[in-house]
Coordinates of C-alpha atoms and ligand atoms in Angstrom, one line a residue:
M283 CA 2.5 16.4 -17.5
D284 CA 4.6 14.4 -18.8
N285 CA 7.9 15.1 -20.9
K286 CA 6.7 15.0 -24.5
S287 CA 4.7 18.3 -24.0
S288 CA 8.3 19.8 -22.8
D289 CA 9.1 18.6 -25.9
K290 CA 7.1 20.8 -28.1
K291 CA 8.7 23.3 -26.6
K292 CA 12.0 22.7 -27.1
G293 CA 11.2 22.8 -31.2
R294 CA 11.6 18.9 -31.9
L295 CA 8.8 17.7 -34.5
P296 CA 6.0 16.6 -32.4
V297 CA 5.2 13.1 -32.2
I298 CA 2.4 12.0 -34.0
V299 CA 4.1 13.6 -37.0
Y300 CA 6.7 10.0 -36.1
Y301 CA 4.0 7.9 -35.7
I302 CA 2.5 9.1 -39.2
I303 CA 5.5 8.4 -41.3
I304 CA 5.3 5.2 -39.5
L305 CA 1.8 4.0 -40.0
A306 CA 2.2 5.1 -44.2
V307 CA 5.3 2.6 -44.3
V308 CA 3.5 0.0 -43.0
F309 CA 0.2 0.9 -45.6
L310 CA 2.5 0.6 -48.4
L311 CA 4.2 -2.4 -47.4
W312 CA 0.9 -4.1 -46.3
F313 CA -0.8 -3.4 -49.6
W314 CA 1.3 -3.1 -52.1
L315 CA 4.9 -4.7 -51.2
V316 CA 3.4 -7.7 -49.6
P317 CA 1.1 -9.4 -52.3
R318 CA 4.0 -9.0 -54.8
A319 CA 6.5 -11.1 -53.1
S320 CA 3.7 -13.4 -52.3
R321 CA 5.2 -16.3 -52.0
P322 CA 4.2 -20.3 -53.5
T323 CA 2.7 -22.2 -50.5
Y324 CA 4.4 -26.0 -50.6
K325 CA 2.2 -29.2 -49.7
E326 CA 5.2 -32.1 -48.5
I327 CA 4.7 -35.1 -49.8
P328 CA 6.1 -38.7 -49.4
Y329 CA 8.3 -40.2 -52.0
S330 CA 5.6 -42.8 -52.4
E331 CA 3.5 -40.0 -53.7
F332 CA 5.1 -38.7 -56.0
L333 CA 6.2 -41.4 -57.9
A334 CA 2.4 -42.2 -58.0
M335 CA 1.5 -38.8 -59.1
V336 CA 4.0 -39.0 -61.9
E337 CA 2.2 -42.4 -63.0
K338 CA -1.0 -41.4 -62.6
G339 CA 0.2 -38.3 -65.2
E340 CA -0.9 -35.6 -62.6
V341 CA 2.9 -33.9 -62.7
A342 CA 3.3 -31.1 -65.2
K343 CA 6.8 -30.3 -63.7
A344 CA 9.7 -31.5 -61.5
E345 CA 13.0 -29.6 -59.8
I346 CA 15.8 -31.8 -58.7
S347 CA 17.6 -30.0 -56.6
N348 CA 20.3 -31.3 -53.7
A349 CA 17.7 -32.2 -51.3
Y350 CA 13.9 -32.3 -52.6
I351 CA 12.3 -32.4 -55.7
T352 CA 9.8 -29.4 -56.2
I353 CA 7.0 -30.5 -58.3
E354 CA 4.6 -28.9 -60.3
P355 CA 0.7 -30.5 -60.7
K356 CA -0.6 -30.1 -63.5
N357 CA -3.9 -28.3 -62.7
L358 CA -2.4 -25.9 -60.3
D359 CA -4.8 -22.7 -59.6
S360 CA -2.9 -19.8 -60.4
K361 CA -4.2 -17.8 -58.0
K362 CA -3.2 -19.4 -55.2
P363 CA -0.6 -22.0 -56.6
V364 CA 0.3 -25.0 -54.2
Y365 CA 3.4 -27.3 -55.2
Y366 CA 5.0 -30.3 -53.5
R367 CA 8.3 -31.1 -52.5
T368 CA 9.4 -34.1 -51.4
G369 CA 12.4 -35.2 -50.3
M370 CA 15.6 -36.5 -52.2
L371 CA 18.0 -37.9 -50.3
Q372 CA 17.1 -40.5 -49.0
V373 CA 16.5 -42.4 -51.5
N374 CA 19.1 -42.6 -54.4
D375 CA 16.3 -43.7 -57.1
D376 CA 18.4 -43.6 -60.2
N377 CA 15.4 -44.5 -62.8
I378 CA 13.7 -41.2 -61.4
V379 CA 14.8 -39.6 -65.1
K380 CA 14.2 -42.4 -66.4
L381 CA 10.9 -42.2 -65.0
L382 CA 9.7 -38.5 -65.7
L383 CA 10.7 -39.0 -69.6
E384 CA 8.7 -42.0 -69.7
H385 CA 5.4 -39.7 -68.2
E386 CA 6.8 -36.8 -69.9
V387 CA 7.4 -34.2 -67.1
E388 CA 9.5 -31.5 -67.6
F389 CA 12.7 -31.2 -65.4
G390 CA 15.8 -28.7 -65.4
S391 CA 14.4 -25.9 -65.2
P392 CA 13.6 -23.7 -61.9
I393 CA 9.4 -24.1 -61.2
V394 CA 9.5 -21.1 -59.2
K395 CA 10.9 -17.6 -59.7
T396 CA 11.1 -15.7 -56.4
G397 CA 11.1 -12.2 -57.7
I398 CA 13.4 -9.5 -57.2
W399 CA 11.0 -7.9 -56.0
T400 CA 10.5 -10.5 -52.8
D401 CA 13.9 -10.1 -52.5
I402 CA 13.7 -6.2 -51.5
I403 CA 11.1 -6.6 -49.4
Y404 CA 12.4 -9.4 -46.9
L405 CA 15.3 -7.3 -47.0
V406 CA 13.1 -4.6 -46.0
L407 CA 11.5 -6.2 -43.5
M408 CA 15.3 -8.0 -42.0
L409 CA 16.9 -4.4 -41.6
G410 CA 14.1 -2.9 -40.5
G411 CA 12.6 -5.5 -37.8
S412 CA 16.3 -5.9 -36.5
W413 CA 16.8 -2.3 -36.7
L414 CA 13.2 -2.1 -34.7
V415 CA 14.8 -4.9 -32.1
L416 CA 17.8 -2.9 -32.1
F417 CA 15.5 0.3 -30.7
I418 CA 13.8 -0.5 -28.7
V419 CA 16.3 -3.2 -26.6
F420 CA 18.5 0.1 -26.7
R421 CA 15.4 2.1 -25.2
I422 CA 14.7 -0.8 -22.3
I423 CA 18.8 0.0 -21.7
S424 CA 18.3 3.4 -20.7
K425 CA 15.0 3.4 -19.2
R426 CA 16.8 1.1 -16.7
M427 CA 20.2 3.0 -16.8
N428 CA 18.2 6.0 -15.6
S429 CA 16.6 4.6 -13.1
G430 CA 19.7 3.0 -11.5
V431 CA 22.9 5.0 -10.1
L432 CA 24.0 5.7 -13.8
S433 CA 21.9 8.3 -14.0
I434 CA 23.8 10.6 -12.0
G435 CA 21.4 13.8 -11.8
K436 CA 19.0 12.8 -14.5
S437 CA 16.3 12.2 -13.2
T438 CA 13.2 14.4 -14.5
S439 CA 11.4 11.2 -16.0
K440 CA 10.9 10.4 -12.1
I441 CA 9.2 13.4 -11.3
Y442 CA 5.1 12.2 -10.7
G443 CA 2.8 14.8 -11.4
E444 CA -1.0 14.2 -11.9
K445 CA -3.7 16.3 -13.3
S446 CA -6.0 15.4 -11.2
T447 CA -6.1 13.8 -8.3
G448 CA -10.3 12.9 -8.5
K449 CA -9.9 14.1 -4.1
T450 CA -11.8 16.8 -2.8
F451 CA -13.1 17.0 1.0
D452 CA -15.6 15.1 0.6
D453 CA -13.6 12.6 0.7
V454 CA -11.6 13.5 3.8
A455 CA -13.8 13.0 6.7
G456 CA -13.4 14.7 10.2
Q457 CA -10.6 16.6 10.2
D458 CA -11.9 19.2 9.8
E459 CA -10.1 22.0 11.5
A460 CA -7.3 20.9 8.9
K461 CA -9.7 21.3 6.3
M462 CA -10.5 24.6 7.9
Q463 CA -7.0 25.9 7.6
L464 CA -6.5 24.4 4.1
T465 CA -9.5 25.9 2.4
E466 CA -7.5 28.9 2.4
I467 CA -5.0 27.3 0.4
V468 CA -7.1 26.0 -2.3
D469 CA -8.9 29.7 -2.3
F470 CA -5.5 31.3 -3.3
L471 CA -4.9 28.0 -5.8
E472 CA -8.2 28.8 -7.4
N473 CA -7.9 32.9 -7.6
P474 CA -4.3 34.1 -6.7
G475 CA -5.3 37.6 -8.1
K476 CA -7.3 38.0 -4.7
Y477 CA -4.9 38.2 -2.5
T478 CA -2.2 39.7 -4.8
Q479 CA -4.4 42.9 -5.2
I480 CA -4.2 43.5 -1.2
G481 CA -0.4 42.5 -1.0
A482 CA -0.5 39.7 0.7
R483 CA 2.0 37.4 1.0
L484 CA 1.0 34.3 0.3
P485 CA 1.6 31.5 2.2
K486 CA 4.4 29.3 0.0
G487 CA 3.5 25.8 2.4
A488 CA 2.0 24.1 5.1
L489 CA 3.2 21.3 6.8
L490 CA 0.8 18.1 7.7
V491 CA 1.7 16.2 10.7
G492 CA 0.4 13.8 12.5
P493 CA 0.8 10.3 13.3
P494 CA 0.9 7.2 9.6
G495 CA -2.4 6.5 8.6
T496 CA -4.5 10.1 9.8
G497 CA -5.5 10.9 6.0
K498 CA -2.1 13.3 5.9
T499 CA -1.6 12.2 1.6
L500 CA -5.2 12.0 1.6
L501 CA -5.6 15.8 2.5
A502 CA -3.0 17.3 0.1
K503 CA -4.5 14.8 -3.0
A504 CA -8.0 17.1 -1.2
V505 CA -6.1 20.2 -1.8
A506 CA -5.4 19.3 -5.1
G507 CA -8.6 17.9 -6.1
E508 CA -10.8 21.3 -4.7
A509 CA -8.3 23.3 -7.4
K510 CA -8.9 21.6 -9.4
V511 CA -4.4 21.8 -9.8
P512 CA -2.2 19.4 -11.1
F513 CA -0.3 17.7 -7.8
F514 CA 2.8 16.8 -8.3
S515 CA 4.3 14.4 -5.4
L516 CA 7.1 12.7 -4.1
S517 CA 8.6 10.9 -1.4
G518 CA 11.0 12.3 0.4
S519 CA 13.2 8.7 0.7
E520 CA 13.3 9.0 -3.1
F521 CA 14.9 12.3 -3.2
V522 CA 17.8 10.7 -1.1
E523 CA 19.9 8.9 -3.6
M524 CA 23.4 7.2 -3.6
F525 CA 25.5 9.8 -4.7
V526 CA 25.9 13.6 -3.7
G527 CA 24.2 15.7 -5.7
V528 CA 21.4 13.6 -6.7
G529 CA 18.7 14.5 -4.2
A530 CA 19.7 18.1 -4.9
S531 CA 19.1 17.9 -8.8
R532 CA 15.8 16.1 -8.6
V533 CA 14.5 18.8 -5.8
R534 CA 15.3 21.3 -8.7
D535 CA 13.8 19.5 -11.1
L536 CA 10.9 19.3 -9.0
F537 CA 10.4 22.2 -8.9
K538 CA 10.9 23.5 -12.8
Q539 CA 8.5 21.3 -13.5
A540 CA 5.8 22.4 -11.3
V541 CA 6.9 26.1 -12.2
E542 CA 5.9 25.2 -15.8
H543 CA 2.3 24.5 -14.5
A544 CA 1.7 26.7 -12.1
P545 CA -0.8 26.9 -10.0
C546 CA -0.3 24.1 -8.8
I547 CA 0.0 22.0 -5.9
V548 CA 4.0 20.4 -4.8
F549 CA 3.8 17.2 -2.1
I550 CA 6.7 16.3 -0.5
D551 CA 5.4 13.3 1.3
E552 CA 7.5 11.8 4.1
I553 CA 10.0 14.7 4.7
D554 CA 11.8 13.7 7.3
A555 CA 13.5 11.8 5.4
I556 CA 15.4 15.1 4.0
G557 CA 14.3 17.5 6.7
K558 CA 16.2 16.7 9.6
T559 CA 18.4 18.8 11.9
R560 CA 21.6 18.8 10.0
D561 CA 24.1 18.3 12.2
T562 CA 27.8 18.7 11.4
V563 CA 28.5 15.8 13.9
L564 CA 31.1 13.2 12.2
G565 CA 29.5 10.8 10.0
G566 CA 27.1 14.1 9.0
N567 CA 24.8 12.6 6.0
D568 CA 26.8 15.5 3.0
E569 CA 23.6 14.0 0.3
R570 CA 20.7 14.9 3.2
E571 CA 22.3 17.8 3.8
Q572 CA 22.7 19.1 0.0
T573 CA 19.2 18.2 -1.1
L574 CA 17.6 20.1 1.9
N575 CA 19.7 23.2 1.5
Q576 CA 18.6 22.8 -2.4
L577 CA 15.4 22.2 -1.0
L578 CA 15.2 25.6 1.4
A579 CA 17.3 27.3 -1.3
E580 CA 14.1 26.8 -4.2
M581 CA 11.3 27.2 -1.3
D582 CA 12.8 30.4 -1.0
G583 CA 13.9 31.4 -4.9
F584 CA 10.3 30.5 -6.4
D585 CA 7.8 33.5 -6.7
S586 CA 4.5 32.5 -5.0
S587 CA 2.3 34.5 -7.0
K588 CA 2.6 32.2 -9.3
G589 CA 0.5 30.2 -7.3
V590 CA 3.4 26.9 -6.2
V591 CA 1.6 25.4 -3.1
I592 CA 4.2 23.0 -1.1
L593 CA 2.6 21.0 1.5
A594 CA 4.9 18.3 3.2
A595 CA 3.7 16.1 5.2
T596 CA 5.5 14.4 8.3
N597 CA 4.7 11.7 11.7
R598 CA 8.0 13.4 12.7
P599 CA 7.8 16.8 13.3
E600 CA 10.4 17.0 16.0
V601 CA 13.7 15.9 14.0
L602 CA 12.6 19.0 11.3
D603 CA 15.4 21.4 10.8
K604 CA 14.7 24.7 12.3
A605 CA 15.4 26.4 8.8
L606 CA 12.8 24.5 6.9
L607 CA 9.3 25.6 10.0
R608 CA 10.4 29.5 9.4
P609 CA 7.9 31.8 8.2
G610 CA 8.7 32.1 4.4
R611 CA 9.0 28.1 4.0
F612 CA 6.6 26.1 5.6
D613 CA 4.8 28.8 7.5
R614 CA 1.7 26.9 8.1
R615 CA 1.7 23.5 10.3
V616 CA -1.4 21.8 10.1
I617 CA -2.2 18.8 12.7
V618 CA -3.6 16.1 11.1
D619 CA -4.4 13.7 14.8
L620 CA -5.8 10.4 15.0
P621 CA -9.9 11.0 15.2
D622 CA -12.2 11.0 18.4
L623 CA -15.4 9.5 17.8
E624 CA -17.5 11.3 15.7
G625 CA -14.8 11.6 13.0
R626 CA -14.0 8.1 13.6
K627 CA -18.0 7.7 12.5
A628 CA -17.7 9.7 9.7
I629 CA -14.3 8.4 8.2
L630 CA -16.5 4.8 9.0
K631 CA -19.5 6.4 6.8
V632 CA -17.4 7.9 3.9
H633 CA -15.5 4.4 3.4
A634 CA -18.9 2.5 3.8
R635 CA -20.4 4.5 0.5
G636 CA -19.0 2.0 -1.5
V637 CA -19.9 -0.5 -0.1
K638 CA -23.4 -2.5 0.6
M639 CA -24.5 -2.5 4.3
D640 CA -27.3 -3.0 6.3
E641 CA -29.5 -0.5 6.7
N642 CA -29.3 -0.3 10.3
I643 CA -26.1 -0.4 10.8
D644 CA -24.8 1.3 14.2
F645 CA -21.7 2.8 13.5
D646 CA -21.6 4.6 16.9
A647 CA -20.9 1.1 18.4
I648 CA -17.7 0.5 15.8
A649 CA -16.2 3.6 16.6
L650 CA -16.4 3.3 19.8
A651 CA -15.1 0.2 19.9
T652 CA -12.2 1.7 17.8
A653 CA -10.5 4.4 20.0
G654 CA -7.2 4.9 19.0
A655 CA -7.7 3.6 15.0
S656 CA -6.4 6.2 12.2
G657 CA -8.3 6.1 9.4
A658 CA -6.2 2.9 7.6
D659 CA -7.6 0.9 10.2
L660 CA -11.2 1.8 9.8
E661 CA -11.1 2.0 5.5
N662 CA -9.1 -1.7 6.8
I663 CA -12.6 -2.9 8.8
I664 CA -14.1 -1.6 6.3
N665 CA -13.1 -3.9 3.8
E666 CA -12.2 -6.1 6.2
S667 CA -16.1 -6.8 7.2
A668 CA -16.6 -6.1 3.3
L669 CA -14.7 -9.7 2.7
R670 CA -16.4 -11.4 5.7
A671 CA -19.4 -10.6 3.8
V672 CA -18.2 -12.3 0.9
R673 CA -17.1 -15.3 2.8
A674 CA -20.5 -15.7 3.9
K675 CA -22.2 -15.2 0.9
K676 CA -24.3 -12.9 2.2
D677 CA -25.1 -9.6 -0.5
K678 CA -24.8 -6.9 2.5
V679 CA -22.2 -6.4 5.0
S680 CA -24.2 -6.5 8.7
Q681 CA -23.4 -5.7 11.8
K682 CA -22.3 -8.6 12.9
E683 CA -18.9 -8.4 10.0
L684 CA -18.6 -5.6 11.1
T685 CA -18.2 -6.6 14.6
E686 CA -15.8 -9.6 13.5
A687 CA -13.6 -7.2 11.6
V688 CA -13.0 -5.4 14.4
E689 CA -11.4 -7.7 16.0
V690 CA -9.6 -8.8 13.5
V691 CA -7.8 -5.7 12.7
I692 CA -7.8 -5.5 16.8
A693 CA -6.8 -9.0 17.4
G694 CA -5.8 -11.1 14.3
E695 CA -7.8 -14.1 12.7
E696 CA -9.1 -16.4 14.5
K697 CA -6.0 -19.6 14.1
K698 CA -8.4 -22.5 13.8
S699 CA -5.7 -25.0 13.9
T700 CA -3.8 -24.0 16.6
V701 CA -5.0 -27.2 19.4
L702 CA -5.1 -26.5 22.8
S703 CA -5.2 -29.3 24.9
E704 CA -8.0 -29.7 27.7
R705 CA -5.4 -28.2 30.9
E706 CA -3.9 -25.1 28.0
R707 CA -7.6 -24.8 27.3
K708 CA -8.4 -24.3 30.7
V709 CA -5.9 -22.1 32.1
V710 CA -6.8 -19.9 29.2
A711 CA -9.9 -19.7 30.3
Y712 CA -9.1 -18.4 33.6
H713 CA -6.7 -16.5 32.5
E714 CA -9.5 -14.7 30.3
I715 CA -12.2 -14.7 32.8
G716 CA -9.6 -13.9 35.5
H717 CA -9.5 -10.3 33.5
A718 CA -12.8 -10.0 33.1
L719 CA -14.0 -10.7 36.9
V720 CA -11.2 -7.9 38.3
S721 CA -12.9 -5.2 35.8
A722 CA -16.4 -5.9 36.7
L723 CA -15.8 -6.0 40.0
L724 CA -13.6 -2.6 39.7
T725 CA -15.4 0.7 39.5
H726 CA -13.3 2.6 37.7
T727 CA -13.2 0.0 34.6
E728 CA -14.1 0.0 30.8
P729 CA -17.3 -2.8 30.3
V730 CA -15.9 -6.2 29.2
S731 CA -17.3 -6.4 25.8
K732 CA -15.8 -9.7 24.9
I733 CA -13.9 -12.7 26.3
T734 CA -13.0 -15.5 23.7
I735 CA -10.9 -18.8 23.8
I736 CA -10.1 -19.2 20.5
P737 CA -6.5 -18.5 19.6
R738 CA -5.9 -15.5 17.0
T739 CA -3.1 -15.2 14.4
S740 CA -1.3 -12.5 16.4
G741 CA -1.1 -15.3 18.8
A742 CA -3.2 -14.4 21.1
L743 CA -4.7 -17.4 23.0
G744 CA -7.7 -15.0 24.0
Y745 CA -8.3 -11.9 24.9
T746 CA -11.0 -10.2 27.1
M747 CA -11.8 -7.2 24.5
Q748 CA -13.0 -3.9 26.7
T749 CA -15.3 -1.3 25.3
P750 CA -15.6 2.2 26.7
K751 CA -19.3 3.6 27.1
E752 CA -18.4 7.1 26.2
E753 CA -14.6 8.7 24.1
K754 CA -12.4 9.3 26.5
H755 CA -9.8 12.3 26.7
L756 CA -8.3 11.7 30.0
L757 CA -7.0 9.3 32.7
G758 CA -7.8 9.5 36.2
K759 CA -5.1 7.9 38.6
Q760 CA -8.0 5.3 39.8
E761 CA -8.7 4.5 36.2
A762 CA -4.4 3.5 36.2
L763 CA -4.5 1.6 38.7
D764 CA -8.0 -0.1 38.5
E765 CA -6.7 -0.9 34.3
I766 CA -3.5 -2.6 35.7
T767 CA -5.3 -4.4 38.6
V768 CA -7.5 -5.9 35.7
L769 CA -3.7 -6.5 33.7
A770 CA -2.6 -8.3 36.4
G771 CA -6.0 -10.4 36.9
G772 CA -5.5 -13.1 34.2
R773 CA -1.9 -14.2 36.0
A774 CA -4.1 -13.9 39.2
S775 CA -6.9 -16.5 38.5
E776 CA -4.1 -18.7 37.0
E777 CA -1.8 -18.0 40.4
I778 CA -5.1 -19.5 42.9
S779 CA -7.4 -21.8 40.6
F780 CA -3.7 -24.0 39.4
G781 CA -1.0 -22.9 42.1
E782 CA 1.4 -21.7 39.6
I783 CA 1.8 -19.7 36.7
T784 CA 2.1 -19.4 32.7
T785 CA 4.0 -17.6 29.9
G786 CA 0.6 -16.3 29.0
A787 CA 0.7 -13.1 31.2
S788 CA 3.6 -11.6 29.5
N789 CA 1.7 -9.3 27.2
D790 CA -1.0 -8.1 30.2
I791 CA 3.0 -7.5 32.4
E792 CA 4.4 -6.1 29.6
K793 CA 1.8 -3.5 29.2
A794 CA 0.9 -2.8 33.4
T795 CA 4.6 -2.1 33.0
Q796 CA 4.4 0.7 30.9
L797 CA 1.2 1.9 32.5
A798 CA 2.7 2.5 36.1
R799 CA 6.4 4.1 34.6
A800 CA 4.4 6.2 32.8
M801 CA 2.3 7.6 36.4
V802 CA 5.7 7.7 37.9
T803 CA 7.5 9.2 35.0
R804 CA 5.3 11.4 33.1
Y805 CA 1.8 11.7 34.7
G806 CA 3.5 12.7 38.0
M807 CA 0.6 10.6 39.6
S808 CA 2.8 9.0 42.2
D809 CA 4.3 9.9 46.0
L810 CA 7.8 9.6 45.1
L811 CA 8.5 12.6 42.3
G812 CA 5.9 13.9 43.1
F813 CA 4.5 16.7 40.8
V814 CA 7.7 16.1 38.2
S815 CA 8.1 14.7 35.0
V816 CA 11.8 12.9 34.1
E817 CA 10.5 11.1 30.6
S818 CA 10.2 13.2 27.6
N819 CA 8.5 11.3 24.5
R820 CA 11.2 11.6 22.3
S821 CA 8.3 11.2 18.7
L822 CA 5.2 12.8 19.5
Y823 CA 3.3 10.6 17.1
L824 CA 5.2 7.2 16.7
G825 CA 4.8 6.4 19.8
D826 CA 8.3 5.2 20.6
S827 CA 9.1 5.2 24.1
G828 CA 10.6 8.0 26.2
T829 CA 13.8 8.7 26.9
T830 CA 15.0 9.3 31.0
D831 CA 16.1 11.8 32.5
C832 CA 17.4 11.9 35.9
S833 CA 20.2 10.6 38.5
D834 CA 21.4 6.8 38.8
E835 CA 20.0 7.4 42.0
T836 CA 16.1 8.4 41.2
A837 CA 15.9 6.1 38.3
R838 CA 16.8 3.1 41.0
E839 CA 14.1 4.9 42.6
I840 CA 11.5 5.0 40.3
D841 CA 11.4 1.1 39.5
A842 CA 11.3 0.0 42.7
E843 CA 8.2 2.8 42.7
I844 CA 6.5 1.1 39.9
R845 CA 7.6 -2.5 41.3
S846 CA 5.3 -1.4 44.4
I847 CA 2.4 0.4 42.2
T848 CA 2.5 -3.6 40.5
S849 CA 2.6 -5.5 42.6
E850 CA -0.1 -4.0 45.2
C851 CA -2.7 -3.8 42.1
Y852 CA -1.9 -7.4 41.3
K853 CA -2.8 -8.2 45.4
K854 CA -5.8 -6.4 44.8
A855 CA -6.6 -8.4 41.9
L856 CA -5.7 -12.0 43.8
A857 CA -8.0 -10.5 47.0
L858 CA -10.7 -10.0 44.6
L859 CA -10.8 -13.0 42.6
E860 CA -10.2 -15.1 46.2
S861 CA -13.3 -14.0 47.8
N862 CA -15.5 -14.4 44.3
R863 CA -13.8 -17.9 43.9
E864 CA -17.2 -19.9 43.6
V865 CA -18.0 -17.3 40.6
L866 CA -15.0 -17.0 38.7
D867 CA -15.1 -21.0 39.2
S868 CA -18.6 -21.1 37.3
L869 CA -17.8 -18.3 34.3
A870 CA -14.8 -19.8 33.6
A871 CA -16.5 -23.4 32.9
V872 CA -19.3 -21.9 31.0
L873 CA -16.4 -19.8 28.9
I874 CA -14.9 -23.2 27.6
E875 CA -18.3 -24.9 26.8
R876 CA -19.5 -21.9 24.9
E877 CA -15.7 -20.1 23.5
N878 CA -17.1 -17.2 22.9
I879 CA -19.1 -14.9 25.6
S880 CA -20.3 -12.0 24.9
G881 CA -20.3 -8.6 27.1
K882 CA -24.3 -8.7 27.3
E883 CA -24.4 -12.6 28.4
F884 CA -21.8 -11.6 30.4
A885 CA -23.7 -9.2 32.2
D886 CA -26.3 -11.5 33.0
L887 CA -23.8 -14.5 34.1
L888 CA -22.8 -12.2 36.6
K889 CA -26.4 -10.9 38.0
E890 CA -27.3 -15.3 38.1
R891 CA -24.5 -15.3 40.2
G892 CA -25.8 -11.8 41.9
I893 CA -22.8 -9.7 41.2
D894 CA -24.6 -6.4 39.7
L895 CA -22.7 -4.2 37.1
E896 CA -22.0 -0.6 38.3
P897 CA -23.8 1.8 36.3
P898 CA -20.8 3.7 34.4
K899 CA -18.8 5.8 36.6
T900 CA -18.5 8.9 37.1
K901 CA -15.4 11.1 35.3
D902 CA -12.5 11.5 37.8
Ligands
ADP244 P1 -1.1 9.1 6.3 O1 -0.2 9.5 4.8 O2 -1.3 10.5 7.1 O3 0.1 8.3 6.6 P2 -2.8 8.6 4.2 O4 -3.5 9.7 3.7 O5 -2.4 8.0 3.6 O6 -2.6 9.1 5.6 O7 -4.2 7.0 4.7 C1 -4.6 6.5 3.9 C2 -5.7 6.1 3.9 O8 -6.9 5.7 5.2 C3 -6.6 7.1 2.8 O9 -5.8 6.5 1.6 C4 -8.2 6.7 2.8 O10 -8.5 5.5 2.5 C5 -8.3 6.3 5.0 N1 -8.2 7.8 5.4 C6 -7.5 8.1 6.8 N2 -7.9 9.4 7.2 C7 -9.5 9.5 6.8 C8 -9.9 10.3 6.4 N3 -10.0 11.2 7.4 N4 -11.5 10.4 6.3 C9 -11.8 8.9 4.8 N5 -10.4 8.4 4.7 C10 -9.2 8.8 5.3
MG245 MG1 1.3 9.4 3.9
ZN246 ZN1 -4.2 -11.3 29.4

């Protein structure tokens, strides 16, 4: 899938020939030229030793030059000659000639003659070497320029194709509907003839939409893997460049390469980067529009019977240009949503395959505790649990590590370095017990599964975790109100116990306000607006806040209504805790002592104090 194969098609010499020539030259140098040119070795000796050698009569010849004297000993090994050399300048010895004559040392003639071969070889090596260095430097520079601003439009080498992705549908857990929709594409890629025979127009592309981390990229790769076809992928942001026209030429290149390798899959990740609605407002992005136009043109232009299928992924389908979505382009839309309980369990199991786990791991419990987690989150949890097992010097991951990993992913690592003062610890303990106790005293709440006052790296000084007994898809009005009351429980407990309030409740307040606002503006759960929605989601999958669309007066009323809901709930939390003051105090004392209370312990502690936890509530 690289450029080499396409070079071959253009009639140039195959690369292998160059390699052979280079190898031949290297062999020639090594085995024929180099031995001929071997230079003798010289051993440096002090001047005094040279004089001693002369005195002893060990010297056969001496060659005196300006800088040094070269000495040939009498017992010279002709196969591996070792000559001696000594400095000359430091010692101005006038007697040297006399001494040499005295000991019948031959001098004045050159001792070692470097042959012509040596010179040639050194010349060749020098020239060749510098040429090679230049060549390499040039290559590096031209590569740099290719990826930089200087290579306008020359981007062929950037396009990324792989022969096989190594992923199959087995690697994608859950997402059964998505897989089912995509099997048709797999089938088409495997035997396009079946479809063309009947005259069915083949799907050109499918758009995978869903929140981040749900496995869109993974699914696209799995389709290529299942159909055993090459996979060309490019991320939307890679199309968009500084210069107008670059993105468009990338699109052209991408499709050209893909058609050469058909059947194959072209995958455009994060397509919203180029596929945003074209608007002609001032300051519109010319480059992006051109790129998008080119993409549209290419999608229309190529013949899908060749077997090129375009997959694209986005988590912002609502911003995509209508032209992209019309039939004949991305005519399939595959929803890849957050996994449900079963899906989460399956994903956990898929990723647990590669990790040594205890046999009796309860994946149900983990899946229950991770409502709203994406596939990527779950993969992260499994990996985190494995890391924890290593840290604990275990050879297997047990339930304990998994539960801890869930906490870490949800709330951050424990941060033992944060030292709370005695009073702060007390405040945090009362705050958390406030949440937990209110939750226990209300009926429409989820059971508490853990209370802790160990600070976390996320900044939380403690938290109360609630885990649903079963997967929930609807939120009842009473449940929403109870949730706000539980959120208010922390602050209420602080106020009752200390008579003053802290910043510790800011996150609770934010969440409560959001929920109350949604009840009024979206869910139609308030008497103020009734069955009316004044807020719309801007993004389906990214969870940003919506845009409110109503008159100023209504907006004021909405604010008042939100305030009344949250303050009602706060009052309720205060009342509940006040009437259970002793329980609150004694539970807070337990929490301060133990730092952690598990769900089971909490239920037992409540029972001892005469509060029986309600059986799971009925659905609203
Ligand atoms: P997206 O493209 O939707 O943002 P990815 O496909 O990149 O998400 O998924 C990120 C990672 O999460 C994958 O590499 C995979 O390990 C894991 N993952 C997500 N969904 C699933 C799933 N359904 N089954 C198995 N693993 C999943
Ligand atoms: Mg992705
Ligand atoms: Zn709180």
